[in-house]
Amino acid sequence: EAQVTQNPRYLITVTGKKLTVTCSQNMNHEYMSWYRQDPGLGLRQIYYSMNVEVTDKGDVPEGYKVSRKEKRNFPLILESPSPNQTSLYFCASSSRAKGDTEAFFGQGTRLTVV
Amino acid sequence: AQSVTQPDIHITVSEGASLELRCNYSYGATPYLFWYVQSPGQGLQLLLKYFSGDTLVQGIKGFEAEFKRSQSSFNLRKPSVHWSDAAEYFCAVGASNDYKLSFGAGTTVTVRA
């Protein structure tokens, strides 16, 4: 089954404690991205990756890092989380191989920073 | 840069009634347009998409949307809603030369019995 898998689904952490949210896709998609979802703001892109070892900032990259060492994985790293990073996070992947750009989303990670 | 406006934050509709969710986009060329649905506690599921061709697009769960270039709109419709349609709906726009999607703020749909 084609899917994007995020872990964990829920996470409560304390300010300043480094954390990583993993994301993996099994569709061989070249493009992966991270979004955060906040009430009234929709989804905003944090970082994206066009392919292995190619990453770039999205609209709200401050306080986040990513890496793309393998095509299937795209972890999101919060080196020093702060309460304003409390949010619902989604990983997505897509491909242009078939001519369109439909994005497939993970189930989301609800992060609370206290 | 592309952007999306969903004018309605919240819509309440009776079960069996029709539903229309508005979406207006801003983009210089022909956009790629999407509607996603997010049920409580779930990820985003694609309802339908428009890339080119017929401007009336059919999707899953009985939804359809119409692309109107002159109005820069891509409104979502369903003739008769079911209680299971209660969810948050997001309109998104993409570009032919870019993978990035820009999302609207979302419209929450409540279905009353």
mmCIF file with all atom_site columns, C-alpha atoms in Angstrom:
data_model
loop_
_atom_site.group_PDB
_atom_site.id
_atom_site.type_symbol
_atom_site.label_atom_id
_atom_site.label_alt_id
_atom_site.label_comp_id
_atom_site.label_asym_id
_atom_site.label_entity_id
_atom_site.label_seq_id
_atom_site.pdbx_PDB_ins_code
_atom_site.Cartn_x
_atom_site.Cartn_y
_atom_site.Cartn_z
_atom_site.occupancy
_atom_site.B_iso_or_equiv
_atom_site.pdbx_formal_charge
_atom_site.auth_seq_id
_atom_site.auth_comp_id
_atom_site.auth_asym_id
_atom_site.auth_atom_id
_atom_site.pdbx_PDB_model_num
ATOM 1   C CA . GLU A 1 1   ? 0.000   0.000  0.000   1.00 0.00 ? 1   GLU A CA 1
ATOM 2   C CA . ALA A 1 2   ? 1.273   3.427  -0.978  1.00 0.00 ? 2   ALA A CA 1
ATOM 3   C CA . GLN A 1 3   ? 1.740   5.512  2.104   1.00 0.00 ? 3   GLN A CA 1
ATOM 4   C CA . VAL A 1 4   ? 3.595   8.183  4.009   1.00 0.00 ? 4   VAL A CA 1
ATOM 5   C CA . THR A 1 5   ? 4.389   7.174  7.568   1.00 0.00 ? 5   THR A CA 1
ATOM 6   C CA . GLN A 1 6   ? 5.164   9.617  10.350  1.00 0.00 ? 6   GLN A CA 1
ATOM 7   C CA . ASN A 1 7   ? 6.288   8.861  13.848  1.00 0.00 ? 7   ASN A CA 1
ATOM 8   C CA . PRO A 1 8   ? 5.392   9.565  16.508  1.00 0.00 ? 8   PRO A CA 1
ATOM 9   C CA . ARG A 1 9   ? 1.723   10.497 16.161  1.00 0.00 ? 9   ARG A CA 1
ATOM 10  C CA . TYR A 1 10  ? 1.713   12.375 19.439  1.00 0.00 ? 10  TYR A CA 1
ATOM 11  C CA . LEU A 1 11  ? 4.578   13.947 21.342  1.00 0.00 ? 11  LEU A CA 1
ATOM 12  C CA . ILE A 1 12  ? 4.796   16.090 24.435  1.00 0.00 ? 12  ILE A CA 1
ATOM 13  C CA . THR A 1 13  ? 8.190   17.525 25.210  1.00 0.00 ? 13  THR A CA 1
ATOM 14  C CA . VAL A 1 14  ? 9.841   20.266 27.223  1.00 0.00 ? 14  VAL A CA 1
ATOM 15  C CA . THR A 1 15  ? 11.377  23.459 25.934  1.00 0.00 ? 15  THR A CA 1
ATOM 16  C CA . GLY A 1 16  ? 14.895  22.971 24.646  1.00 0.00 ? 16  GLY A CA 1
ATOM 17  C CA . LYS A 1 17  ? 14.918  19.194 24.411  1.00 0.00 ? 17  LYS A CA 1
ATOM 18  C CA . LYS A 1 18  ? 15.946  18.131 20.930  1.00 0.00 ? 18  LYS A CA 1
ATOM 19  C CA . LEU A 1 19  ? 13.508  15.938 19.061  1.00 0.00 ? 19  LEU A CA 1
ATOM 20  C CA . THR A 1 20  ? 13.125  14.297 15.680  1.00 0.00 ? 20  THR A CA 1
ATOM 21  C CA . VAL A 1 21  ? 9.940   13.435 13.842  1.00 0.00 ? 21  VAL A CA 1
ATOM 22  C CA . THR A 1 22  ? 10.478  10.755 11.255  1.00 0.00 ? 22  THR A CA 1
ATOM 23  C CA . CYS A 1 23  ? 8.828   10.520 7.854   1.00 0.00 ? 23  CYS A CA 1
ATOM 24  C CA . SER A 1 24  ? 9.091   7.701  5.372   1.00 0.00 ? 24  SER A CA 1
ATOM 25  C CA . GLN A 1 25  ? 7.391   7.093  2.017   1.00 0.00 ? 25  GLN A CA 1
ATOM 26  C CA . ASN A 1 26  ? 7.271   3.916  -0.055  1.00 0.00 ? 26  ASN A CA 1
ATOM 27  C CA . MET A 1 27  ? 6.326   5.422  -3.421  1.00 0.00 ? 27  MET A CA 1
ATOM 28  C CA . ASN A 1 28  ? 9.808   6.370  -4.641  1.00 0.00 ? 28  ASN A CA 1
ATOM 29  C CA . HIS A 1 29  ? 8.744   10.005 -4.765  1.00 0.00 ? 29  HIS A CA 1
ATOM 30  C CA . GLU A 1 30  ? 11.467  12.529 -5.402  1.00 0.00 ? 30  GLU A CA 1
ATOM 31  C CA . TYR A 1 31  ? 9.772   15.443 -3.636  1.00 0.00 ? 31  TYR A CA 1
ATOM 32  C CA . MET A 1 32  ? 9.083   15.525 0.090   1.00 0.00 ? 32  MET A CA 1
ATOM 33  C CA . SER A 1 33  ? 8.020   18.342 2.357   1.00 0.00 ? 33  SER A CA 1
ATOM 34  C CA . TRP A 1 34  ? 7.000   19.237 5.880   1.00 0.00 ? 34  TRP A CA 1
ATOM 35  C CA . TYR A 1 35  ? 4.038   21.399 6.820   1.00 0.00 ? 35  TYR A CA 1
ATOM 36  C CA . ARG A 1 36  ? 2.693   22.705 10.056  1.00 0.00 ? 36  ARG A CA 1
ATOM 37  C CA . GLN A 1 37  ? -1.005  23.237 10.564  1.00 0.00 ? 37  GLN A CA 1
ATOM 38  C CA . ASP A 1 38  ? -2.298  25.904 12.923  1.00 0.00 ? 38  ASP A CA 1
ATOM 39  C CA . PRO A 1 39  ? -5.908  27.029 13.449  1.00 0.00 ? 39  PRO A CA 1
ATOM 40  C CA . GLY A 1 40  ? -6.926  29.718 11.006  1.00 0.00 ? 40  GLY A CA 1
ATOM 41  C CA . LEU A 1 41  ? -3.670  29.493 9.086   1.00 0.00 ? 41  LEU A CA 1
ATOM 42  C CA . GLY A 1 42  ? -4.074  26.300 7.116   1.00 0.00 ? 42  GLY A CA 1
ATOM 43  C CA . LEU A 1 43  ? -0.919  24.396 6.222   1.00 0.00 ? 43  LEU A CA 1
ATOM 44  C CA . ARG A 1 44  ? 2.341   26.239 5.885   1.00 0.00 ? 44  ARG A CA 1
ATOM 45  C CA . GLN A 1 45  ? 5.423   24.698 4.376   1.00 0.00 ? 45  GLN A CA 1
ATOM 46  C CA . ILE A 1 46  ? 8.446   24.396 6.652   1.00 0.00 ? 46  ILE A CA 1
ATOM 47  C CA . TYR A 1 47  ? 11.063  22.709 4.465   1.00 0.00 ? 47  TYR A CA 1
ATOM 48  C CA . TYR A 1 48  ? 11.105  20.708 1.288   1.00 0.00 ? 48  TYR A CA 1
ATOM 49  C CA . SER A 1 49  ? 13.425  18.418 -0.594  1.00 0.00 ? 49  SER A CA 1
ATOM 50  C CA . MET A 1 50  ? 13.612  17.953 -4.342  1.00 0.00 ? 50  MET A CA 1
ATOM 51  C CA . ASN A 1 51  ? 15.705  14.811 -4.042  1.00 0.00 ? 51  ASN A CA 1
ATOM 52  C CA . VAL A 1 52  ? 18.440  13.149 -2.010  1.00 0.00 ? 52  VAL A CA 1
ATOM 53  C CA . GLU A 1 53  ? 20.792  15.706 -0.456  1.00 0.00 ? 53  GLU A CA 1
ATOM 54  C CA . VAL A 1 54  ? 18.736  18.590 -1.883  1.00 0.00 ? 54  VAL A CA 1
ATOM 55  C CA . THR A 1 55  ? 16.741  20.541 0.685   1.00 0.00 ? 55  THR A CA 1
ATOM 56  C CA . ASP A 1 56  ? 15.474  24.108 0.921   1.00 0.00 ? 56  ASP A CA 1
ATOM 57  C CA . LYS A 1 57  ? 13.490  26.391 3.170   1.00 0.00 ? 57  LYS A CA 1
ATOM 58  C CA . GLY A 1 58  ? 9.776   26.780 2.863   1.00 0.00 ? 58  GLY A CA 1
ATOM 59  C CA . ASP A 1 59  ? 7.685   29.596 4.261   1.00 0.00 ? 59  ASP A CA 1
ATOM 60  C CA . VAL A 1 60  ? 8.284   29.034 7.988   1.00 0.00 ? 60  VAL A CA 1
ATOM 61  C CA . PRO A 1 61  ? 11.695  27.350 8.437   1.00 0.00 ? 61  PRO A CA 1
ATOM 62  C CA . GLU A 1 62  ? 12.898  29.076 11.634  1.00 0.00 ? 62  GLU A CA 1
ATOM 63  C CA . GLY A 1 63  ? 13.659  26.627 14.419  1.00 0.00 ? 63  GLY A CA 1
ATOM 64  C CA . TYR A 1 64  ? 13.626  23.543 12.198  1.00 0.00 ? 64  TYR A CA 1
ATOM 65  C CA . LYS A 1 65  ? 16.152  21.400 10.369  1.00 0.00 ? 65  LYS A CA 1
ATOM 66  C CA . VAL A 1 66  ? 15.758  18.572 7.896   1.00 0.00 ? 66  VAL A CA 1
ATOM 67  C CA . SER A 1 67  ? 17.927  16.055 6.124   1.00 0.00 ? 67  SER A CA 1
ATOM 68  C CA . ARG A 1 68  ? 17.464  13.825 3.085   1.00 0.00 ? 68  ARG A CA 1
ATOM 69  C CA . LYS A 1 69  ? 20.125  11.131 3.111   1.00 0.00 ? 69  LYS A CA 1
ATOM 70  C CA . GLU A 1 70  ? 17.880  8.534  1.525   1.00 0.00 ? 70  GLU A CA 1
ATOM 71  C CA . LYS A 1 71  ? 15.082  9.019  -0.968  1.00 0.00 ? 71  LYS A CA 1
ATOM 72  C CA . ARG A 1 72  ? 12.432  7.473  1.236   1.00 0.00 ? 72  ARG A CA 1
ATOM 73  C CA . ASN A 1 73  ? 13.175  9.312  4.490   1.00 0.00 ? 73  ASN A CA 1
ATOM 74  C CA . PHE A 1 74  ? 12.832  12.970 5.395   1.00 0.00 ? 74  PHE A CA 1
ATOM 75  C CA . PRO A 1 75  ? 13.126  13.591 9.151   1.00 0.00 ? 75  PRO A CA 1
ATOM 76  C CA . LEU A 1 76  ? 12.191  16.885 10.772  1.00 0.00 ? 76  LEU A CA 1
ATOM 77  C CA . ILE A 1 77  ? 14.501  18.006 13.550  1.00 0.00 ? 77  ILE A CA 1
ATOM 78  C CA . LEU A 1 78  ? 13.778  20.539 16.260  1.00 0.00 ? 78  LEU A CA 1
ATOM 79  C CA . GLU A 1 79  ? 17.121  21.292 17.878  1.00 0.00 ? 79  GLU A CA 1
ATOM 80  C CA . SER A 1 80  ? 15.681  23.417 20.688  1.00 0.00 ? 80  SER A CA 1
ATOM 81  C CA . PRO A 1 81  ? 11.899  23.295 20.672  1.00 0.00 ? 81  PRO A CA 1
ATOM 82  C CA . SER A 1 82  ? 9.912   26.231 21.966  1.00 0.00 ? 82  SER A CA 1
ATOM 83  C CA . PRO A 1 83  ? 6.224   26.535 22.889  1.00 0.00 ? 83  PRO A CA 1
ATOM 84  C CA . ASN A 1 84  ? 5.448   28.388 19.644  1.00 0.00 ? 84  ASN A CA 1
ATOM 85  C CA . GLN A 1 85  ? 6.327   25.185 17.807  1.00 0.00 ? 85  GLN A CA 1
ATOM 86  C CA . THR A 1 86  ? 3.353   23.457 19.370  1.00 0.00 ? 86  THR A CA 1
ATOM 87  C CA . SER A 1 87  ? 1.417   22.438 16.292  1.00 0.00 ? 87  SER A CA 1
ATOM 88  C CA . LEU A 1 88  ? 0.185   19.639 14.069  1.00 0.00 ? 88  LEU A CA 1
ATOM 89  C CA . TYR A 1 89  ? 2.864   18.550 11.617  1.00 0.00 ? 89  TYR A CA 1
ATOM 90  C CA . PHE A 1 90  ? 2.400   16.791 8.304   1.00 0.00 ? 90  PHE A CA 1
ATOM 91  C CA . CYS A 1 91  ? 4.898   15.184 6.016   1.00 0.00 ? 91  CYS A CA 1
ATOM 92  C CA . ALA A 1 92  ? 4.015   14.888 2.336   1.00 0.00 ? 92  ALA A CA 1
ATOM 93  C CA . SER A 1 93  ? 5.542   13.381 -0.774  1.00 0.00 ? 93  SER A CA 1
ATOM 94  C CA . SER A 1 94  ? 4.840   13.741 -4.471  1.00 0.00 ? 94  SER A CA 1
ATOM 95  C CA . SER A 1 95  ? 6.249   12.990 -7.882  1.00 0.00 ? 95  SER A CA 1
ATOM 96  C CA . ARG A 1 96  ? 6.141   14.441 -11.382 1.00 0.00 ? 96  ARG A CA 1
ATOM 97  C CA . ALA A 1 97  ? 6.881   11.088 -12.972 1.00 0.00 ? 97  ALA A CA 1
ATOM 98  C CA . LYS A 1 98  ? 3.283   10.668 -14.096 1.00 0.00 ? 98  LYS A CA 1
ATOM 99  C CA . GLY A 1 99  ? 2.813   14.286 -15.048 1.00 0.00 ? 99  GLY A CA 1
ATOM 100 C CA . ASP A 1 100 ? 0.977   15.588 -12.022 1.00 0.00 ? 100 ASP A CA 1
ATOM 101 C CA . THR A 1 101 ? 1.885   16.751 -8.566  1.00 0.00 ? 101 THR A CA 1
ATOM 102 C CA . GLU A 1 102 ? -0.639  15.177 -6.220  1.00 0.00 ? 102 GLU A CA 1
ATOM 103 C CA . ALA A 1 103 ? 0.710   15.214 -2.693  1.00 0.00 ? 103 ALA A CA 1
ATOM 104 C CA . PHE A 1 104 ? 0.313   12.253 -0.363  1.00 0.00 ? 104 PHE A CA 1
ATOM 105 C CA . PHE A 1 105 ? 0.201   13.094 3.314   1.00 0.00 ? 105 PHE A CA 1
ATOM 106 C CA . GLY A 1 106 ? 1.133   11.282 6.461   1.00 0.00 ? 106 GLY A CA 1
ATOM 107 C CA . GLN A 1 107 ? -1.281  10.949 9.374   1.00 0.00 ? 107 GLN A CA 1
ATOM 108 C CA . GLY A 1 108 ? 0.219   13.876 11.211  1.00 0.00 ? 108 GLY A CA 1
ATOM 109 C CA . THR A 1 109 ? 2.222   14.398 14.389  1.00 0.00 ? 109 THR A CA 1
ATOM 110 C CA . ARG A 1 110 ? 0.695   16.455 17.137  1.00 0.00 ? 110 ARG A CA 1
ATOM 111 C CA . LEU A 1 111 ? 3.521   18.134 19.033  1.00 0.00 ? 111 LEU A CA 1
ATOM 112 C CA . THR A 1 112 ? 3.124   19.939 22.325  1.00 0.00 ? 112 THR A CA 1
ATOM 113 C CA . VAL A 1 113 ? 6.081   21.863 23.745  1.00 0.00 ? 113 VAL A CA 1
ATOM 114 C CA . VAL A 1 114 ? 5.714   22.883 27.395  1.00 0.00 ? 114 VAL A CA 1
ATOM 115 C CA . ALA B 2 1   ? 3.557   33.804 -5.747  1.00 0.00 ? 1   ALA B CA 1
ATOM 116 C CA . GLN B 2 2   ? 0.474   31.672 -5.568  1.00 0.00 ? 2   GLN B CA 1
ATOM 117 C CA . SER B 2 3   ? -2.089  32.008 -2.783  1.00 0.00 ? 3   SER B CA 1
ATOM 118 C CA . VAL B 2 4   ? -5.481  30.638 -1.827  1.00 0.00 ? 4   VAL B CA 1
ATOM 119 C CA . THR B 2 5   ? -8.425  32.218 -0.030  1.00 0.00 ? 5   THR B CA 1
ATOM 120 C CA . GLN B 2 6   ? -11.214 30.241 1.536   1.00 0.00 ? 6   GLN B CA 1
ATOM 121 C CA . PRO B 2 7   ? -13.710 32.922 2.585   1.00 0.00 ? 7   PRO B CA 1
ATOM 122 C CA . ASP B 2 8   ? -15.800 30.716 4.866   1.00 0.00 ? 8   ASP B CA 1
ATOM 123 C CA . ILE B 2 9   ? -14.191 29.628 8.117   1.00 0.00 ? 9   ILE B CA 1
ATOM 124 C CA . HIS B 2 10  ? -17.118 27.537 9.247   1.00 0.00 ? 10  HIS B CA 1
ATOM 125 C CA . ILE B 2 11  ? -20.247 26.231 7.521   1.00 0.00 ? 11  ILE B CA 1
ATOM 126 C CA . THR B 2 12  ? -23.133 24.381 9.115   1.00 0.00 ? 12  THR B CA 1
ATOM 127 C CA . VAL B 2 13  ? -25.384 22.348 6.886   1.00 0.00 ? 13  VAL B CA 1
ATOM 128 C CA . SER B 2 14  ? -28.260 19.955 7.489   1.00 0.00 ? 14  SER B CA 1
ATOM 129 C CA . GLU B 2 15  ? -27.862 16.330 6.539   1.00 0.00 ? 15  GLU B CA 1
ATOM 130 C CA . GLY B 2 16  ? -29.240 15.817 3.047   1.00 0.00 ? 16  GLY B CA 1
ATOM 131 C CA . ALA B 2 17  ? -28.815 19.452 2.076   1.00 0.00 ? 17  ALA B CA 1
ATOM 132 C CA . SER B 2 18  ? -26.410 20.657 -0.581  1.00 0.00 ? 18  SER B CA 1
ATOM 133 C CA . LEU B 2 19  ? -22.978 22.027 0.223   1.00 0.00 ? 19  LEU B CA 1
ATOM 134 C CA . GLU B 2 20  ? -20.757 24.508 -1.552  1.00 0.00 ? 20  GLU B CA 1
ATOM 135 C CA . LEU B 2 21  ? -17.327 25.542 -0.312  1.00 0.00 ? 21  LEU B CA 1
ATOM 136 C CA . ARG B 2 22  ? -15.659 28.519 -1.880  1.00 0.00 ? 22  ARG B CA 1
ATOM 137 C CA . CYS B 2 23  ? -12.054 28.773 -2.993  1.00 0.00 ? 23  CYS B CA 1
ATOM 138 C CA . ASN B 2 24  ? -10.357 31.658 -4.742  1.00 0.00 ? 24  ASN B CA 1
ATOM 139 C CA . TYR B 2 25  ? -6.770  31.469 -5.901  1.00 0.00 ? 25  TYR B CA 1
ATOM 140 C CA . SER B 2 26  ? -4.147  33.846 -7.098  1.00 0.00 ? 26  SER B CA 1
ATOM 141 C CA . TYR B 2 27  ? -1.687  32.613 -9.680  1.00 0.00 ? 27  TYR B CA 1
ATOM 142 C CA . GLY B 2 28  ? -0.369  34.059 -12.927 1.00 0.00 ? 28  GLY B CA 1
ATOM 143 C CA . ALA B 2 29  ? -0.594  31.013 -15.152 1.00 0.00 ? 29  ALA B CA 1
ATOM 144 C CA . THR B 2 30  ? -2.861  27.985 -15.314 1.00 0.00 ? 30  THR B CA 1
ATOM 145 C CA . PRO B 2 31  ? -2.890  26.540 -11.821 1.00 0.00 ? 31  PRO B CA 1
ATOM 146 C CA . TYR B 2 32  ? -3.039  23.033 -10.534 1.00 0.00 ? 32  TYR B CA 1
ATOM 147 C CA . LEU B 2 33  ? -5.941  22.976 -8.054  1.00 0.00 ? 33  LEU B CA 1
ATOM 148 C CA . PHE B 2 34  ? -6.791  20.533 -5.313  1.00 0.00 ? 34  PHE B CA 1
ATOM 149 C CA . TRP B 2 35  ? -9.328  19.927 -2.605  1.00 0.00 ? 35  TRP B CA 1
ATOM 150 C CA . TYR B 2 36  ? -8.304  17.917 0.437   1.00 0.00 ? 36  TYR B CA 1
ATOM 151 C CA . VAL B 2 37  ? -10.422 16.763 3.362   1.00 0.00 ? 37  VAL B CA 1
ATOM 152 C CA . GLN B 2 38  ? -9.231  16.243 6.905   1.00 0.00 ? 38  GLN B CA 1
ATOM 153 C CA . SER B 2 39  ? -11.458 14.251 9.201   1.00 0.00 ? 39  SER B CA 1
ATOM 154 C CA . PRO B 2 40  ? -10.924 14.665 12.940  1.00 0.00 ? 40  PRO B CA 1
ATOM 155 C CA . GLY B 2 41  ? -7.618  13.136 13.991  1.00 0.00 ? 41  GLY B CA 1
ATOM 156 C CA . GLN B 2 42  ? -6.759  12.121 10.463  1.00 0.00 ? 42  GLN B CA 1
ATOM 157 C CA . GLY B 2 43  ? -4.363  13.180 7.772   1.00 0.00 ? 43  GLY B CA 1
ATOM 158 C CA . LEU B 2 44  ? -5.324  14.893 4.537   1.00 0.00 ? 44  LEU B CA 1
ATOM 159 C CA . GLN B 2 45  ? -7.111  12.938 1.873   1.00 0.00 ? 45  GLN B CA 1
ATOM 160 C CA . LEU B 2 46  ? -7.344  14.127 -1.718  1.00 0.00 ? 46  LEU B CA 1
ATOM 161 C CA . LEU B 2 47  ? -10.933 14.672 -2.847  1.00 0.00 ? 47  LEU B CA 1
ATOM 162 C CA . LEU B 2 48  ? -10.228 15.843 -6.381  1.00 0.00 ? 48  LEU B CA 1
ATOM 163 C CA . LYS B 2 49  ? -7.782  17.731 -8.535  1.00 0.00 ? 49  LYS B CA 1
ATOM 164 C CA . TYR B 2 50  ? -7.716  19.874 -11.648 1.00 0.00 ? 50  TYR B CA 1
ATOM 165 C CA . PHE B 2 51  ? -4.781  20.140 -14.023 1.00 0.00 ? 51  PHE B CA 1
ATOM 166 C CA . SER B 2 52  ? -6.341  20.821 -17.405 1.00 0.00 ? 52  SER B CA 1
ATOM 167 C CA . GLY B 2 53  ? -9.239  19.893 -19.665 1.00 0.00 ? 53  GLY B CA 1
ATOM 168 C CA . ASP B 2 54  ? -12.821 19.659 -18.484 1.00 0.00 ? 54  ASP B CA 1
ATOM 169 C CA . THR B 2 55  ? -13.432 22.391 -15.946 1.00 0.00 ? 55  THR B CA 1
ATOM 170 C CA . LEU B 2 56  ? -15.943 20.307 -13.992 1.00 0.00 ? 56  LEU B CA 1
ATOM 171 C CA . VAL B 2 57  ? -14.046 17.724 -11.995 1.00 0.00 ? 57  VAL B CA 1
ATOM 172 C CA . GLN B 2 58  ? -15.533 14.730 -10.242 1.00 0.00 ? 58  GLN B CA 1
ATOM 173 C CA . GLY B 2 59  ? -13.977 13.419 -7.088  1.00 0.00 ? 59  GLY B CA 1
ATOM 174 C CA . ILE B 2 60  ? -14.457 10.824 -4.424  1.00 0.00 ? 60  ILE B CA 1
ATOM 175 C CA . LYS B 2 61  ? -17.315 10.688 -1.918  1.00 0.00 ? 61  LYS B CA 1
ATOM 176 C CA . GLY B 2 62  ? -19.722 12.378 -4.347  1.00 0.00 ? 62  GLY B CA 1
ATOM 177 C CA . PHE B 2 63  ? -17.869 15.700 -4.495  1.00 0.00 ? 63  PHE B CA 1
ATOM 178 C CA . GLU B 2 64  ? -17.280 17.810 -7.564  1.00 0.00 ? 64  GLU B CA 1
ATOM 179 C CA . ALA B 2 65  ? -15.575 21.115 -8.242  1.00 0.00 ? 65  ALA B CA 1
ATOM 180 C CA . GLU B 2 66  ? -15.663 23.611 -11.059 1.00 0.00 ? 66  GLU B CA 1
ATOM 181 C CA . PHE B 2 67  ? -12.698 25.619 -12.269 1.00 0.00 ? 67  PHE B CA 1
ATOM 182 C CA . LYS B 2 68  ? -13.684 29.114 -13.378 1.00 0.00 ? 68  LYS B CA 1
ATOM 183 C CA . ARG B 2 69  ? -10.703 30.954 -14.773 1.00 0.00 ? 69  ARG B CA 1
ATOM 184 C CA . SER B 2 70  ? -12.583 34.254 -15.142 1.00 0.00 ? 70  SER B CA 1
ATOM 185 C CA . GLN B 2 71  ? -13.403 34.235 -11.429 1.00 0.00 ? 71  GLN B CA 1
ATOM 186 C CA . SER B 2 72  ? -10.166 32.604 -10.236 1.00 0.00 ? 72  SER B CA 1
ATOM 187 C CA . SER B 2 73  ? -12.312 30.132 -8.363  1.00 0.00 ? 73  SER B CA 1
ATOM 188 C CA . PHE B 2 74  ? -12.445 26.409 -7.722  1.00 0.00 ? 74  PHE B CA 1
ATOM 189 C CA . ASN B 2 75  ? -15.552 25.835 -5.617  1.00 0.00 ? 75  ASN B CA 1
ATOM 190 C CA . LEU B 2 76  ? -16.349 22.445 -4.154  1.00 0.00 ? 76  LEU B CA 1
ATOM 191 C CA . ARG B 2 77  ? -19.892 21.088 -4.196  1.00 0.00 ? 77  ARG B CA 1
ATOM 192 C CA . LYS B 2 78  ? -21.858 18.116 -2.991  1.00 0.00 ? 78  LYS B CA 1
ATOM 193 C CA . PRO B 2 79  ? -25.574 17.720 -3.761  1.00 0.00 ? 79  PRO B CA 1
ATOM 194 C CA . SER B 2 80  ? -26.518 15.923 -0.546  1.00 0.00 ? 80  SER B CA 1
ATOM 195 C CA . VAL B 2 81  ? -24.272 15.815 2.503   1.00 0.00 ? 81  VAL B CA 1
ATOM 196 C CA . HIS B 2 82  ? -23.955 12.934 4.919   1.00 0.00 ? 82  HIS B CA 1
ATOM 197 C CA . TRP B 2 83  ? -23.063 13.165 8.579   1.00 0.00 ? 83  TRP B CA 1
ATOM 198 C CA . SER B 2 84  ? -19.686 11.629 7.692   1.00 0.00 ? 84  SER B CA 1
ATOM 199 C CA . ASP B 2 85  ? -18.857 14.713 5.597   1.00 0.00 ? 85  ASP B CA 1
ATOM 200 C CA . ALA B 2 86  ? -18.259 16.703 8.770   1.00 0.00 ? 86  ALA B CA 1
ATOM 201 C CA . ALA B 2 87  ? -14.593 17.608 8.484   1.00 0.00 ? 87  ALA B CA 1
ATOM 202 C CA . GLU B 2 88  ? -12.195 20.375 7.576   1.00 0.00 ? 88  GLU B CA 1
ATOM 203 C CA . TYR B 2 89  ? -11.708 21.078 3.895   1.00 0.00 ? 89  TYR B CA 1
ATOM 204 C CA . PHE B 2 90  ? -8.644  22.631 2.338   1.00 0.00 ? 90  PHE B CA 1
ATOM 205 C CA . CYS B 2 91  ? -8.225  24.111 -1.092  1.00 0.00 ? 91  CYS B CA 1
ATOM 206 C CA . ALA B 2 92  ? -4.685  24.154 -2.480  1.00 0.00 ? 92  ALA B CA 1
ATOM 207 C CA . VAL B 2 93  ? -2.981  25.570 -5.543  1.00 0.00 ? 93  VAL B CA 1
ATOM 208 C CA . GLY B 2 94  ? 0.176   24.398 -7.245  1.00 0.00 ? 94  GLY B CA 1
ATOM 209 C CA . ALA B 2 95  ? 2.102   25.321 -10.343 1.00 0.00 ? 95  ALA B CA 1
ATOM 210 C CA . SER B 2 96  ? 3.080   23.356 -13.410 1.00 0.00 ? 96  SER B CA 1
ATOM 211 C CA . ASN B 2 97  ? 6.747   24.159 -12.844 1.00 0.00 ? 97  ASN B CA 1
ATOM 212 C CA . ASP B 2 98  ? 6.833   23.743 -9.073  1.00 0.00 ? 98  ASP B CA 1
ATOM 213 C CA . TYR B 2 99  ? 6.031   21.002 -6.610  1.00 0.00 ? 99  TYR B CA 1
ATOM 214 C CA . LYS B 2 100 ? 4.983   23.379 -3.869  1.00 0.00 ? 100 LYS B CA 1
ATOM 215 C CA . LEU B 2 101 ? 1.359   23.561 -2.774  1.00 0.00 ? 101 LEU B CA 1
ATOM 216 C CA . SER B 2 102 ? -0.113  26.650 -1.155  1.00 0.00 ? 102 SER B CA 1
ATOM 217 C CA . PHE B 2 103 ? -3.086  25.974 1.085   1.00 0.00 ? 103 PHE B CA 1
ATOM 218 C CA . GLY B 2 104 ? -6.060  28.018 2.140   1.00 0.00 ? 104 GLY B CA 1
ATOM 219 C CA . ALA B 2 105 ? -6.894  28.420 5.812   1.00 0.00 ? 105 ALA B CA 1
ATOM 220 C CA . GLY B 2 106 ? -9.547  25.736 5.599   1.00 0.00 ? 106 GLY B CA 1
ATOM 221 C CA . THR B 2 107 ? -13.318 25.544 6.024   1.00 0.00 ? 107 THR B CA 1
ATOM 222 C CA . THR B 2 108 ? -14.815 23.498 8.829   1.00 0.00 ? 108 THR B CA 1
ATOM 223 C CA . VAL B 2 109 ? -18.077 21.802 7.929   1.00 0.00 ? 109 VAL B CA 1
ATOM 224 C CA . THR B 2 110 ? -20.549 20.814 10.606  1.00 0.00 ? 110 THR B CA 1
ATOM 225 C CA . VAL B 2 111 ? -23.445 18.566 9.648   1.00 0.00 ? 111 VAL B CA 1
ATOM 226 C CA . ARG B 2 112 ? -26.575 18.718 11.777  1.00 0.00 ? 112 ARG B CA 1
ATOM 227 C CA . ALA B 2 113 ? -29.167 15.993 11.880  1.00 0.00 ? 113 ALA B CA 1
#
